[in-house]
Coordinates of C-alpha atoms in Angstrom, one line a residue:
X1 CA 18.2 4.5 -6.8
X2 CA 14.7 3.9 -8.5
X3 CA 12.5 4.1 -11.5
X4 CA 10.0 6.6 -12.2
X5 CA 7.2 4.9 -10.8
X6 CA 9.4 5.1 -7.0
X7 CA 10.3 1.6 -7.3
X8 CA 13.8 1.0 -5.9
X9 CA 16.1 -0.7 -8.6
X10 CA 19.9 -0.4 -7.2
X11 CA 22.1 1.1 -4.7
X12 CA 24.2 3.6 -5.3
X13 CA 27.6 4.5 -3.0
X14 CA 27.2 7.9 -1.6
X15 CA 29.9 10.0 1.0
X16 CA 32.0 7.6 3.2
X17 CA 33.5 9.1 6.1
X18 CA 36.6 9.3 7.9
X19 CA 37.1 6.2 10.1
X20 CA 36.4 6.7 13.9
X21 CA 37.0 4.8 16.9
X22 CA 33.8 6.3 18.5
X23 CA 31.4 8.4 17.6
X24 CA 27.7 10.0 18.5
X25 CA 25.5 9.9 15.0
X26 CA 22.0 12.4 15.6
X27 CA 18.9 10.0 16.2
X28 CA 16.4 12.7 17.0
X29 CA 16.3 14.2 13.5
X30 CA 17.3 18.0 14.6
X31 CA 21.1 18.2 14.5
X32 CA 22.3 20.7 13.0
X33 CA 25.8 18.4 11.9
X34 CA 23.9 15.4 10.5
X35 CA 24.9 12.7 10.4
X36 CA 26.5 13.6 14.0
X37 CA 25.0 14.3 17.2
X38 CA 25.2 18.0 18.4
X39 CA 23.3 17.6 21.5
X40 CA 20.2 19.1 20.4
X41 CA 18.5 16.5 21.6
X42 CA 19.0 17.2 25.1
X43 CA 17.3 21.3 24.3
X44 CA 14.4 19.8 22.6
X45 CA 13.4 17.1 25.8
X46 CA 13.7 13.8 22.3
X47 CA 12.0 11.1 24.0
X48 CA 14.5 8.2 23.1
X49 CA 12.4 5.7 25.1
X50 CA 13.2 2.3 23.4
X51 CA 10.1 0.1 22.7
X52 CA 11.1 -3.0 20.6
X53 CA 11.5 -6.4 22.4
X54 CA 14.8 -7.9 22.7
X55 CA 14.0 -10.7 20.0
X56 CA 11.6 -10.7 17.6
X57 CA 8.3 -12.5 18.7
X58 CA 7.1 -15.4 16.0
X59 CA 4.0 -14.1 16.1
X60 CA 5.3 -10.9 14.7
X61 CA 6.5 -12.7 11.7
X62 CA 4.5 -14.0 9.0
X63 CA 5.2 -16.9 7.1
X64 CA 4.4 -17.2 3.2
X65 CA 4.9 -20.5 1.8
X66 CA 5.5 -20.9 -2.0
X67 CA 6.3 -23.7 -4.3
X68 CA 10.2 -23.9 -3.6
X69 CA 10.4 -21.2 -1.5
X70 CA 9.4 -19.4 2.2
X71 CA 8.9 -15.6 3.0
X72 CA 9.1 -14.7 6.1
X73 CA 7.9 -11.6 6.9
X74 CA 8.5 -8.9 9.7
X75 CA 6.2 -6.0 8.8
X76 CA 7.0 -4.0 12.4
X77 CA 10.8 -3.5 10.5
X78 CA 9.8 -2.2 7.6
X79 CA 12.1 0.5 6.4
X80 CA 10.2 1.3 3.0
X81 CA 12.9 1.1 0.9
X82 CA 10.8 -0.5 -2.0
X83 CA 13.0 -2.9 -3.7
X84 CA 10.1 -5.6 -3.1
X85 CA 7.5 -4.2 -5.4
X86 CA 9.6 -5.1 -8.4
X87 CA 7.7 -7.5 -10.7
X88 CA 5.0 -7.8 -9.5
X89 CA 6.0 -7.9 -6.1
X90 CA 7.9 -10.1 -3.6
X91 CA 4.6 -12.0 -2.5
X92 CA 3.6 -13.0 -5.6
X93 CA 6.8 -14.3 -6.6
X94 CA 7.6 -16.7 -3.5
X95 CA 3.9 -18.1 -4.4
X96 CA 5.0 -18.6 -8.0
X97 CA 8.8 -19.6 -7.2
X98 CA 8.2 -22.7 -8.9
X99 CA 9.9 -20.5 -12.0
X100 CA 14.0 -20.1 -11.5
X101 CA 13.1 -16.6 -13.1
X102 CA 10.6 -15.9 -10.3
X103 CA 12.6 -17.6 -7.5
X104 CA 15.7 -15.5 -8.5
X105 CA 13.8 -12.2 -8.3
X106 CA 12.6 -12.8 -4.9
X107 CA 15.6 -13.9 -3.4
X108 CA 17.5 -10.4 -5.4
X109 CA 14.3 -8.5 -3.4
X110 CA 15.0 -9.8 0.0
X111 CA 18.4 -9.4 -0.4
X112 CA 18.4 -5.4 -0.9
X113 CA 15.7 -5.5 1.8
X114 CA 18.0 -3.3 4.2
X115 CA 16.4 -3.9 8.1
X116 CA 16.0 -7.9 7.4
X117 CA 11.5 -7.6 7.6
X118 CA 12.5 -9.9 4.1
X119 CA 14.0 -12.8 4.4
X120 CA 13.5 -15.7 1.6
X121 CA 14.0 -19.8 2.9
X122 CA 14.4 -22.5 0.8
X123 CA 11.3 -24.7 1.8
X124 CA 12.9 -28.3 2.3
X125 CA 15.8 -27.3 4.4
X126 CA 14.3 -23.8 6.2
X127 CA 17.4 -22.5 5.2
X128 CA 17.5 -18.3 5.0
X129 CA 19.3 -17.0 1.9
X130 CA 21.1 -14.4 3.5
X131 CA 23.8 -11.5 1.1
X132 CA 27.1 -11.6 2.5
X133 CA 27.8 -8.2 4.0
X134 CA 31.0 -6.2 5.7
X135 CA 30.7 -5.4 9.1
X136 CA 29.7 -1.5 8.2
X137 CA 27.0 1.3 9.1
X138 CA 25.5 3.1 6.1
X139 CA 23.4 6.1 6.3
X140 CA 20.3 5.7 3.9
X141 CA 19.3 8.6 1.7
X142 CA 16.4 8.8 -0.5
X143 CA 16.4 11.5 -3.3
X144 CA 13.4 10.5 -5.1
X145 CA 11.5 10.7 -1.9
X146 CA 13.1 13.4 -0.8
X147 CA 13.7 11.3 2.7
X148 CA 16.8 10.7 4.5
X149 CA 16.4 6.9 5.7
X150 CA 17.8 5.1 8.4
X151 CA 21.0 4.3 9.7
X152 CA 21.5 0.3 7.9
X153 CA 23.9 -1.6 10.3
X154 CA 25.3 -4.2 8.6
X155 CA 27.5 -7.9 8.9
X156 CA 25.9 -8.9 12.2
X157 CA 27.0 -6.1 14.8
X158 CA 25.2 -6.2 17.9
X159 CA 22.9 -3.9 19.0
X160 CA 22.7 -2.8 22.5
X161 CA 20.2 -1.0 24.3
X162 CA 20.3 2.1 27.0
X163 CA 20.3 -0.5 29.7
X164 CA 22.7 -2.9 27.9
X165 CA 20.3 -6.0 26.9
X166 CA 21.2 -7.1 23.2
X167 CA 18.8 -6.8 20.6
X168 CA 18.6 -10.1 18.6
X169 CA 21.7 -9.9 16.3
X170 CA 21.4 -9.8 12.5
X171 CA 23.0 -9.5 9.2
X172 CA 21.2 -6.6 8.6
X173 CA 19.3 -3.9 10.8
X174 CA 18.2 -0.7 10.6
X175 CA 17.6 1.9 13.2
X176 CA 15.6 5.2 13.7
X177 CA 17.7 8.4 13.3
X178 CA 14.3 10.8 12.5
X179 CA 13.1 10.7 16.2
X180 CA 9.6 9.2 15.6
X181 CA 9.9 5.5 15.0
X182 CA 7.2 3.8 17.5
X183 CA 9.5 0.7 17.5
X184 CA 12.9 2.2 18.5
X185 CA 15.4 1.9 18.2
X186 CA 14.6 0.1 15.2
X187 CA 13.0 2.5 12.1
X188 CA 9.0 1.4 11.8
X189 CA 9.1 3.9 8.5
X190 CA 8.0 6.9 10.1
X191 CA 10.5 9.0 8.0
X192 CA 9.0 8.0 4.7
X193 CA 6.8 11.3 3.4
X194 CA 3.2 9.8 3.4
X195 CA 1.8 11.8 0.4
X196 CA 4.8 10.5 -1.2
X197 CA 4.1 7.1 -0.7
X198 CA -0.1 7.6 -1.8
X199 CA 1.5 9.0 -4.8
X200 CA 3.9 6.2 -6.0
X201 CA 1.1 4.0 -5.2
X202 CA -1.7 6.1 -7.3
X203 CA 0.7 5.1 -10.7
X204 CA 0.7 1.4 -9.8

């Protein structure tokens, strides 16, 4: 859910479907049964080529140090769901975290950050404040945007690629399911309607 300026405020609980053992959900974009793969992949030659490293490189990930707190910052995993440009925005916030009010904010920001590029630390220990979440996969849809997002895996389930290496495993992940992410299988935004985005922008 968000405002009318496009920033995200809340999470709403959409369809949940019938439990499966196994099943095939579309990550090209074209099926014609969303959220479940009809093979149309294989008629329109998807390139499914997986380009993100196993683990996450350091010097992918930049680190913002505040008062009380650390940001750490993945920008390659971005999923632009927009919960950190409340108040003022989740960079300015870890540098002012001195403030409990601030500091709370940032930490509520990273949290709802669904593919992990957020991730708040408390400074003295290099802890991670991390939301405790259920082993689950959410599909995430974006009516003001008129996007359908990515698929958020949840609770620390592995990820495994076509030639079975694991992906680094974390709490919270999101992967590609519109067929153009250039860091797949992870999303890298590419769903997100560009004029869409220069327009929530403009009002800010």
């Amino acid at each position: 859910m968000a405002d009318s300026e496009g920033t995200a405020i809340g999470w709403r609980e959409g369809k949940k479907y019938q439990y499966r053992e196994k099943c095939g959900l579309c990550r090209c974009g074209e099926s014609k049964n969303k959220p479940f793969c009809d093979g149309t992949h294989m008629r329109i030659s998807f390139d499914g080529m997986e380009t993100a490293d196993s683990e996450l490189s350091s010097g992918r990930i930049k680190q913002i140090d505040g008062p009380i707190v650390t940001l750490k910052d993945a920008e390659i995993l971005c999923a632009s769901a927009r919960f950190c440009h409340r108040a003022g925005g989740i960079w300015n916030l870890v540098s002012q975290s001195s403030s409990e009010e601030a500091k709370r904010i940032a930490i509520e920001e990273a949290y709802n950050c669904p593919s992990g590029r957020l991730v708040v630390c408390d400074k003295k220990t290099g802890q991670p404040f991390e939301p405790e979440m259920e082993r689950s996969v959410v599909l995430i849809e974006d009516p003001q945007m008129q996007s359908s997002g990515p698929i958020w895996v949840r609770g620390g389930i592995p990820i495994k690629s076509a030639d079975g290496r694991i992906y680094g495993t974390r709490n919270r992940v999101t992967l590609c399911r519109c067929g153009k992410s250039s860091n797949k299988p992870f999303c890298d935004s590419s769903h997100f309607p560009e004029h869409r985005y220069e327009e929530m922008m403009s009002r800010k």
